[in-house]
């Protein structure tokens, strides 16, 4: 009742796309300055939001995109633009100002979506679900999705230990580095979307 090939293939694909090690500095930058209890809550909230979004698109993603006439490249470009705005805030330090709203927003946007549940992960899950032509394959696909989000939660949850070591000065440095990485990721996502538009014409 379990297909390890299907499980391994999707898990590795999502691991590369969602990049748990790469999300660590961005998570630390976006959650810095909050009590440890709030940071731990945001770790599972972000993972839960990402899982919810991925699950919805896994169940009826193709129908949603078709109904709204949204193409995959459009989804990629939109996600890239949103990430670019967040990256600019991290680079300029503006993300440190609105502390009243940070507790509410960051776990949902950008952490849950589009950083974790981004266009790449959404499309991969839609395709994997469509290809799973048996109950065994479907079970394996959903186990891979659940396992990936468990890994994401664990990585974010225990990355908070890093803050205790690097202190405030290190957090500022990590924030700037995260902004630079995120801006590069955003631009690459926009380029990939534009490239797909051009090649499909």
PDB file of C-alpha atoms in Angstrom:
ATOM      1  CA  UNK A   1       0.000   0.000   0.000  1.00  0.00           C
ATOM      2  CA  UNK A   2       2.971   2.360  -0.382  1.00  0.00           C
ATOM      3  CA  UNK A   3       5.049   3.388  -3.409  1.00  0.00           C
ATOM      4  CA  UNK A   4       8.492   4.511  -2.225  1.00  0.00           C
ATOM      5  CA  UNK A   5       9.490   5.625  -5.728  1.00  0.00           C
ATOM      6  CA  UNK A   6       6.563   8.058  -5.943  1.00  0.00           C
ATOM      7  CA  UNK A   7       7.141   9.210  -2.356  1.00  0.00           C
ATOM      8  CA  UNK A   8      10.882   9.753  -2.861  1.00  0.00           C
ATOM      9  CA  UNK A   9      10.469  11.532  -6.191  1.00  0.00           C
ATOM     10  CA  UNK A  10       7.930  14.082  -4.924  1.00  0.00           C
ATOM     11  CA  UNK A  11       9.657  14.541  -1.562  1.00  0.00           C
ATOM     12  CA  UNK A  12      12.997  15.328  -3.227  1.00  0.00           C
ATOM     13  CA  UNK A  13      11.315  17.642  -5.736  1.00  0.00           C
ATOM     14  CA  UNK A  14       9.557  19.588  -2.964  1.00  0.00           C
ATOM     15  CA  UNK A  15      12.749  19.621  -0.858  1.00  0.00           C
ATOM     16  CA  UNK A  16      14.664  21.290  -3.687  1.00  0.00           C
ATOM     17  CA  UNK A  17      11.853  23.768  -4.461  1.00  0.00           C
ATOM     18  CA  UNK A  18      10.831  24.635  -0.885  1.00  0.00           C
ATOM     19  CA  UNK A  19      14.469  24.521   0.310  1.00  0.00           C
ATOM     20  CA  UNK A  20      14.232  24.074   4.122  1.00  0.00           C
ATOM     21  CA  UNK A  21      17.913  25.077   4.752  1.00  0.00           C
ATOM     22  CA  UNK A  22      17.479  28.175   2.581  1.00  0.00           C
ATOM     23  CA  UNK A  23      14.303  29.243   4.371  1.00  0.00           C
ATOM     24  CA  UNK A  24      16.142  29.372   7.725  1.00  0.00           C
ATOM     25  CA  UNK A  25      17.800  32.820   7.358  1.00  0.00           C
ATOM     26  CA  UNK A  26      14.608  34.289   5.866  1.00  0.00           C
ATOM     27  CA  UNK A  27      12.526  32.901   8.738  1.00  0.00           C
ATOM     28  CA  UNK A  28      15.004  34.292  11.279  1.00  0.00           C
ATOM     29  CA  UNK A  29      14.990  37.692   9.576  1.00  0.00           C
ATOM     30  CA  UNK A  30      11.206  37.929   9.398  1.00  0.00           C
ATOM     31  CA  UNK A  31      10.604  36.764  12.976  1.00  0.00           C
ATOM     32  CA  UNK A  32      13.429  38.603  14.748  1.00  0.00           C
ATOM     33  CA  UNK A  33      12.539  40.751  17.725  1.00  0.00           C
ATOM     34  CA  UNK A  34       9.593  38.647  18.837  1.00  0.00           C
ATOM     35  CA  UNK A  35       9.256  36.535  21.993  1.00  0.00           C
ATOM     36  CA  UNK A  36      10.381  32.913  21.560  1.00  0.00           C
ATOM     37  CA  UNK A  37       6.831  31.680  22.149  1.00  0.00           C
ATOM     38  CA  UNK A  38       5.528  33.824  19.264  1.00  0.00           C
ATOM     39  CA  UNK A  39       8.355  32.670  16.990  1.00  0.00           C
ATOM     40  CA  UNK A  40       7.592  29.011  17.728  1.00  0.00           C
ATOM     41  CA  UNK A  41       3.913  29.632  16.994  1.00  0.00           C
ATOM     42  CA  UNK A  42       4.800  31.327  13.709  1.00  0.00           C
ATOM     43  CA  UNK A  43       6.924  28.317  12.694  1.00  0.00           C
ATOM     44  CA  UNK A  44       3.973  25.922  12.849  1.00  0.00           C
ATOM     45  CA  UNK A  45       1.567  28.529  11.457  1.00  0.00           C
ATOM     46  CA  UNK A  46       3.752  29.029   8.389  1.00  0.00           C
ATOM     47  CA  UNK A  47       4.057  25.260   7.852  1.00  0.00           C
ATOM     48  CA  UNK A  48       0.296  24.799   8.384  1.00  0.00           C
ATOM     49  CA  UNK A  49      -0.611  27.599   5.932  1.00  0.00           C
ATOM     50  CA  UNK A  50       1.776  26.179   3.329  1.00  0.00           C
ATOM     51  CA  UNK A  51       0.291  22.691   3.809  1.00  0.00           C
ATOM     52  CA  UNK A  52      -3.243  24.067   3.515  1.00  0.00           C
ATOM     53  CA  UNK A  53      -2.479  25.912   0.285  1.00  0.00           C
ATOM     54  CA  UNK A  54      -0.643  22.913  -1.197  1.00  0.00           C
ATOM     55  CA  UNK A  55      -3.482  20.571  -0.166  1.00  0.00           C
ATOM     56  CA  UNK A  56      -6.137  22.767  -1.789  1.00  0.00           C
ATOM     57  CA  UNK A  57      -4.192  22.967  -5.046  1.00  0.00           C
ATOM     58  CA  UNK A  58      -3.395  19.253  -4.857  1.00  0.00           C
ATOM     59  CA  UNK A  59      -7.100  18.437  -4.622  1.00  0.00           C
ATOM     60  CA  UNK A  60      -8.498  20.914  -7.136  1.00  0.00           C
ATOM     61  CA  UNK A  61      -5.620  23.099  -8.347  1.00  0.00           C
ATOM     62  CA  UNK A  62      -5.999  22.478 -12.056  1.00  0.00           C
ATOM     63  CA  UNK A  63      -9.705  23.319 -11.906  1.00  0.00           C
ATOM     64  CA  UNK A  64      -9.005  26.533  -9.943  1.00  0.00           C
ATOM     65  CA  UNK A  65      -6.355  27.731 -12.412  1.00  0.00           C
ATOM     66  CA  UNK A  66      -8.475  26.807 -15.436  1.00  0.00           C
ATOM     67  CA  UNK A  67     -11.589  28.494 -14.005  1.00  0.00           C
ATOM     68  CA  UNK A  68      -9.687  31.720 -13.326  1.00  0.00           C
ATOM     69  CA  UNK A  69      -7.802  31.431 -16.662  1.00  0.00           C
ATOM     70  CA  UNK A  70      -4.472  31.646 -14.816  1.00  0.00           C
ATOM     71  CA  UNK A  71      -1.447  30.115 -16.520  1.00  0.00           C
ATOM     72  CA  UNK A  72       1.537  28.678 -14.657  1.00  0.00           C
ATOM     73  CA  UNK A  73       3.887  31.448 -15.921  1.00  0.00           C
ATOM     74  CA  UNK A  74       1.458  34.104 -14.649  1.00  0.00           C
ATOM     75  CA  UNK A  75       1.466  32.425 -11.237  1.00  0.00           C
ATOM     76  CA  UNK A  76       5.276  32.384 -11.229  1.00  0.00           C
ATOM     77  CA  UNK A  77       5.607  36.060 -12.223  1.00  0.00           C
ATOM     78  CA  UNK A  78       3.031  37.195  -9.627  1.00  0.00           C
ATOM     79  CA  UNK A  79       4.768  35.194  -6.890  1.00  0.00           C
ATOM     80  CA  UNK A  80       8.135  36.613  -7.944  1.00  0.00           C
ATOM     81  CA  UNK A  81       6.890  40.206  -7.781  1.00  0.00           C
ATOM     82  CA  UNK A  82       5.449  39.648  -4.297  1.00  0.00           C
ATOM     83  CA  UNK A  83       8.728  38.129  -3.096  1.00  0.00           C
ATOM     84  CA  UNK A  84      10.665  41.041  -4.606  1.00  0.00           C
ATOM     85  CA  UNK A  85       8.641  43.576  -2.587  1.00  0.00           C
ATOM     86  CA  UNK A  86       9.351  41.644   0.617  1.00  0.00           C
ATOM     87  CA  UNK A  87      13.049  41.309  -0.267  1.00  0.00           C
ATOM     88  CA  UNK A  88      13.349  45.088  -0.753  1.00  0.00           C
ATOM     89  CA  UNK A  89      11.854  45.630   2.718  1.00  0.00           C
ATOM     90  CA  UNK A  90      14.425  43.262   4.238  1.00  0.00           C
ATOM     91  CA  UNK A  91      17.300  44.925   2.392  1.00  0.00           C
ATOM     92  CA  UNK A  92      16.309  48.458   3.401  1.00  0.00           C
ATOM     93  CA  UNK A  93      15.355  47.532   6.971  1.00  0.00           C
ATOM     94  CA  UNK A  94      11.764  48.705   6.575  1.00  0.00           C
ATOM     95  CA  UNK A  95      10.481  45.302   7.683  1.00  0.00           C
ATOM     96  CA  UNK A  96      11.578  46.160  11.224  1.00  0.00           C
ATOM     97  CA  UNK A  97       9.210  49.116  11.566  1.00  0.00           C
ATOM     98  CA  UNK A  98       5.574  47.913  11.596  1.00  0.00           C
ATOM     99  CA  UNK A  99       5.828  45.739  14.714  1.00  0.00           C
ATOM    100  CA  UNK A 100       2.093  45.827  15.454  1.00  0.00           C
ATOM    101  CA  UNK A 101       1.194  43.948  12.271  1.00  0.00           C
ATOM    102  CA  UNK A 102       4.200  41.643  12.082  1.00  0.00           C
ATOM    103  CA  UNK A 103       2.740  39.001  14.395  1.00  0.00           C
ATOM    104  CA  UNK A 104      -0.281  38.567  12.162  1.00  0.00           C
ATOM    105  CA  UNK A 105       1.138  38.781   8.659  1.00  0.00           C
ATOM    106  CA  UNK A 106       4.544  37.149   8.425  1.00  0.00           C
ATOM    107  CA  UNK A 107       3.529  33.545   9.116  1.00  0.00           C
ATOM    108  CA  UNK A 108       0.832  33.795   6.448  1.00  0.00           C
ATOM    109  CA  UNK A 109       2.511  36.076   3.891  1.00  0.00           C
ATOM    110  CA  UNK A 110       5.304  35.722   2.869  1.00  0.00           C
ATOM    111  CA  UNK A 111       6.315  32.612   4.842  1.00  0.00           C
ATOM    112  CA  UNK A 112       3.312  30.354   4.274  1.00  0.00           C
ATOM    113  CA  UNK A 113       2.747  31.696   0.778  1.00  0.00           C
ATOM    114  CA  UNK A 114       4.517  32.367  -1.561  1.00  0.00           C
ATOM    115  CA  UNK A 115       7.846  31.396   0.071  1.00  0.00           C
ATOM    116  CA  UNK A 116       6.896  27.848   1.055  1.00  0.00           C
ATOM    117  CA  UNK A 117       3.760  27.232  -1.011  1.00  0.00           C
ATOM    118  CA  UNK A 118       5.077  29.000  -4.087  1.00  0.00           C
ATOM    119  CA  UNK A 119       4.252  28.446  -7.764  1.00  0.00           C
ATOM    120  CA  UNK A 120       6.922  25.766  -8.174  1.00  0.00           C
ATOM    121  CA  UNK A 121       5.644  23.669  -5.279  1.00  0.00           C
ATOM    122  CA  UNK A 122       2.007  24.153  -6.312  1.00  0.00           C
ATOM    123  CA  UNK A 123       2.623  23.061  -9.912  1.00  0.00           C
ATOM    124  CA  UNK A 124       4.725  20.057  -8.786  1.00  0.00           C
ATOM    125  CA  UNK A 125       1.952  18.859  -6.477  1.00  0.00           C
ATOM    126  CA  UNK A 126      -0.767  19.355  -9.120  1.00  0.00           C
ATOM    127  CA  UNK A 127       1.229  17.263 -11.597  1.00  0.00           C
ATOM    128  CA  UNK A 128       2.078  14.576  -9.011  1.00  0.00           C
ATOM    129  CA  UNK A 129      -1.581  14.177  -8.010  1.00  0.00           C
ATOM    130  CA  UNK A 130      -2.643  13.967 -11.664  1.00  0.00           C
ATOM    131  CA  UNK A 131      -0.006  11.301 -12.394  1.00  0.00           C
ATOM    132  CA  UNK A 132      -0.942   9.191  -9.344  1.00  0.00           C
ATOM    133  CA  UNK A 133      -3.274   6.700 -11.036  1.00  0.00           C
ATOM    134  CA  UNK A 134      -3.808   4.319  -8.116  1.00  0.00           C
ATOM    135  CA  UNK A 135      -4.732   4.476  -4.433  1.00  0.00           C
ATOM    136  CA  UNK A 136      -1.184   3.427  -3.500  1.00  0.00           C
ATOM    137  CA  UNK A 137       0.306   6.249  -5.562  1.00  0.00           C
ATOM    138  CA  UNK A 138      -2.139   8.793  -4.115  1.00  0.00           C
ATOM    139  CA  UNK A 139      -1.286   7.714  -0.550  1.00  0.00           C
ATOM    140  CA  UNK A 140       2.423   8.018  -1.363  1.00  0.00           C
ATOM    141  CA  UNK A 141       1.954  11.510  -2.854  1.00  0.00           C
ATOM    142  CA  UNK A 142       0.080  12.819   0.193  1.00  0.00           C
ATOM    143  CA  UNK A 143       2.563  11.201   2.590  1.00  0.00           C
ATOM    144  CA  UNK A 144       5.396  12.992   0.747  1.00  0.00           C
ATOM    145  CA  UNK A 145       3.548  16.319   1.039  1.00  0.00           C
ATOM    146  CA  UNK A 146       2.916  15.802   4.772  1.00  0.00           C
ATOM    147  CA  UNK A 147       6.517  14.679   5.414  1.00  0.00           C
ATOM    148  CA  UNK A 148       7.903  17.731   3.603  1.00  0.00           C
ATOM    149  CA  UNK A 149       5.851  20.117   5.726  1.00  0.00           C
ATOM    150  CA  UNK A 150       6.907  18.304   8.893  1.00  0.00           C
ATOM    151  CA  UNK A 151      10.540  18.855   7.868  1.00  0.00           C
ATOM    152  CA  UNK A 152       9.828  22.543   7.186  1.00  0.00           C
ATOM    153  CA  UNK A 153       8.254  22.985  10.618  1.00  0.00           C
ATOM    154  CA  UNK A 154      11.174  21.250  12.371  1.00  0.00           C
ATOM    155  CA  UNK A 155      13.755  23.347  10.501  1.00  0.00           C
ATOM    156  CA  UNK A 156      12.006  26.629  11.319  1.00  0.00           C
ATOM    157  CA  UNK A 157      11.227  25.572  14.899  1.00  0.00           C
ATOM    158  CA  UNK A 158      14.832  24.701  15.738  1.00  0.00           C
ATOM    159  CA  UNK A 159      16.441  27.472  13.689  1.00  0.00           C
ATOM    160  CA  UNK A 160      15.369  29.751  16.559  1.00  0.00           C
ATOM    161  CA  UNK A 161      18.307  28.356  18.529  1.00  0.00           C
ATOM    162  CA  UNK A 162      20.565  30.204  16.070  1.00  0.00           C
ATOM    163  CA  UNK A 163      19.208  33.566  17.276  1.00  0.00           C
ATOM    164  CA  UNK A 164      20.517  32.844  20.784  1.00  0.00           C
ATOM    165  CA  UNK A 165      23.999  32.416  19.339  1.00  0.00           C
ATOM    166  CA  UNK A 166      24.214  35.278  16.801  1.00  0.00           C
ATOM    167  CA  UNK A 167      22.471  37.953  18.975  1.00  0.00           C
ATOM    168  CA  UNK A 168      21.029  41.223  17.608  1.00  0.00           C
ATOM    169  CA  UNK A 169      23.979  42.186  15.396  1.00  0.00           C
ATOM    170  CA  UNK A 170      23.916  38.806  13.734  1.00  0.00           C
ATOM    171  CA  UNK A 171      20.179  39.071  13.152  1.00  0.00           C
ATOM    172  CA  UNK A 172      20.674  42.358  11.248  1.00  0.00           C
ATOM    173  CA  UNK A 173      23.346  40.695   9.097  1.00  0.00           C
ATOM    174  CA  UNK A 174      21.126  37.668   8.480  1.00  0.00           C
ATOM    175  CA  UNK A 175      18.241  39.998   7.565  1.00  0.00           C
ATOM    176  CA  UNK A 176      20.320  41.738   4.882  1.00  0.00           C
ATOM    177  CA  UNK A 177      21.637  38.428   3.526  1.00  0.00           C
ATOM    178  CA  UNK A 178      18.105  37.006   3.478  1.00  0.00           C
ATOM    179  CA  UNK A 179      16.912  40.074   1.567  1.00  0.00           C
ATOM    180  CA  UNK A 180      19.643  39.621  -1.031  1.00  0.00           C
ATOM    181  CA  UNK A 181      18.911  35.893  -1.421  1.00  0.00           C
ATOM    182  CA  UNK A 182      15.187  36.509  -1.598  1.00  0.00           C
ATOM    183  CA  UNK A 183      15.549  39.244  -4.230  1.00  0.00           C
ATOM    184  CA  UNK A 184      17.666  36.914  -6.392  1.00  0.00           C
ATOM    185  CA  UNK A 185      15.085  34.142  -5.935  1.00  0.00           C
ATOM    186  CA  UNK A 186      12.271  36.536  -6.869  1.00  0.00           C
ATOM    187  CA  UNK A 187      14.040  37.779 -10.008  1.00  0.00           C
ATOM    188  CA  UNK A 188      14.826  34.199 -11.062  1.00  0.00           C
ATOM    189  CA  UNK A 189      11.168  33.237 -10.605  1.00  0.00           C
ATOM    190  CA  UNK A 190      10.062  36.206 -12.758  1.00  0.00           C
ATOM    191  CA  UNK A 191      12.634  35.271 -15.427  1.00  0.00           C
ATOM    192  CA  UNK A 192      11.413  31.650 -15.419  1.00  0.00           C
ATOM    193  CA  UNK A 193       7.815  32.841 -15.847  1.00  0.00           C
ATOM    194  CA  UNK A 194       8.696  35.178 -18.717  1.00  0.00           C
ATOM    195  CA  UNK A 195      10.799  32.457 -20.370  1.00  0.00           C
ATOM    196  CA  UNK A 196       7.847  30.049 -20.239  1.00  0.00           C
ATOM    197  CA  UNK A 197       5.568  32.697 -21.784  1.00  0.00           C
ATOM    198  CA  UNK A 198       8.027  33.223 -24.658  1.00  0.00           C
ATOM    199  CA  UNK A 199       8.716  29.519 -25.286  1.00  0.00           C
ATOM    200  CA  UNK A 200       5.018  28.578 -25.289  1.00  0.00           C
ATOM    201  CA  UNK A 201       4.101  31.159 -27.926  1.00  0.00           C
TER     202      UNK A 201
END
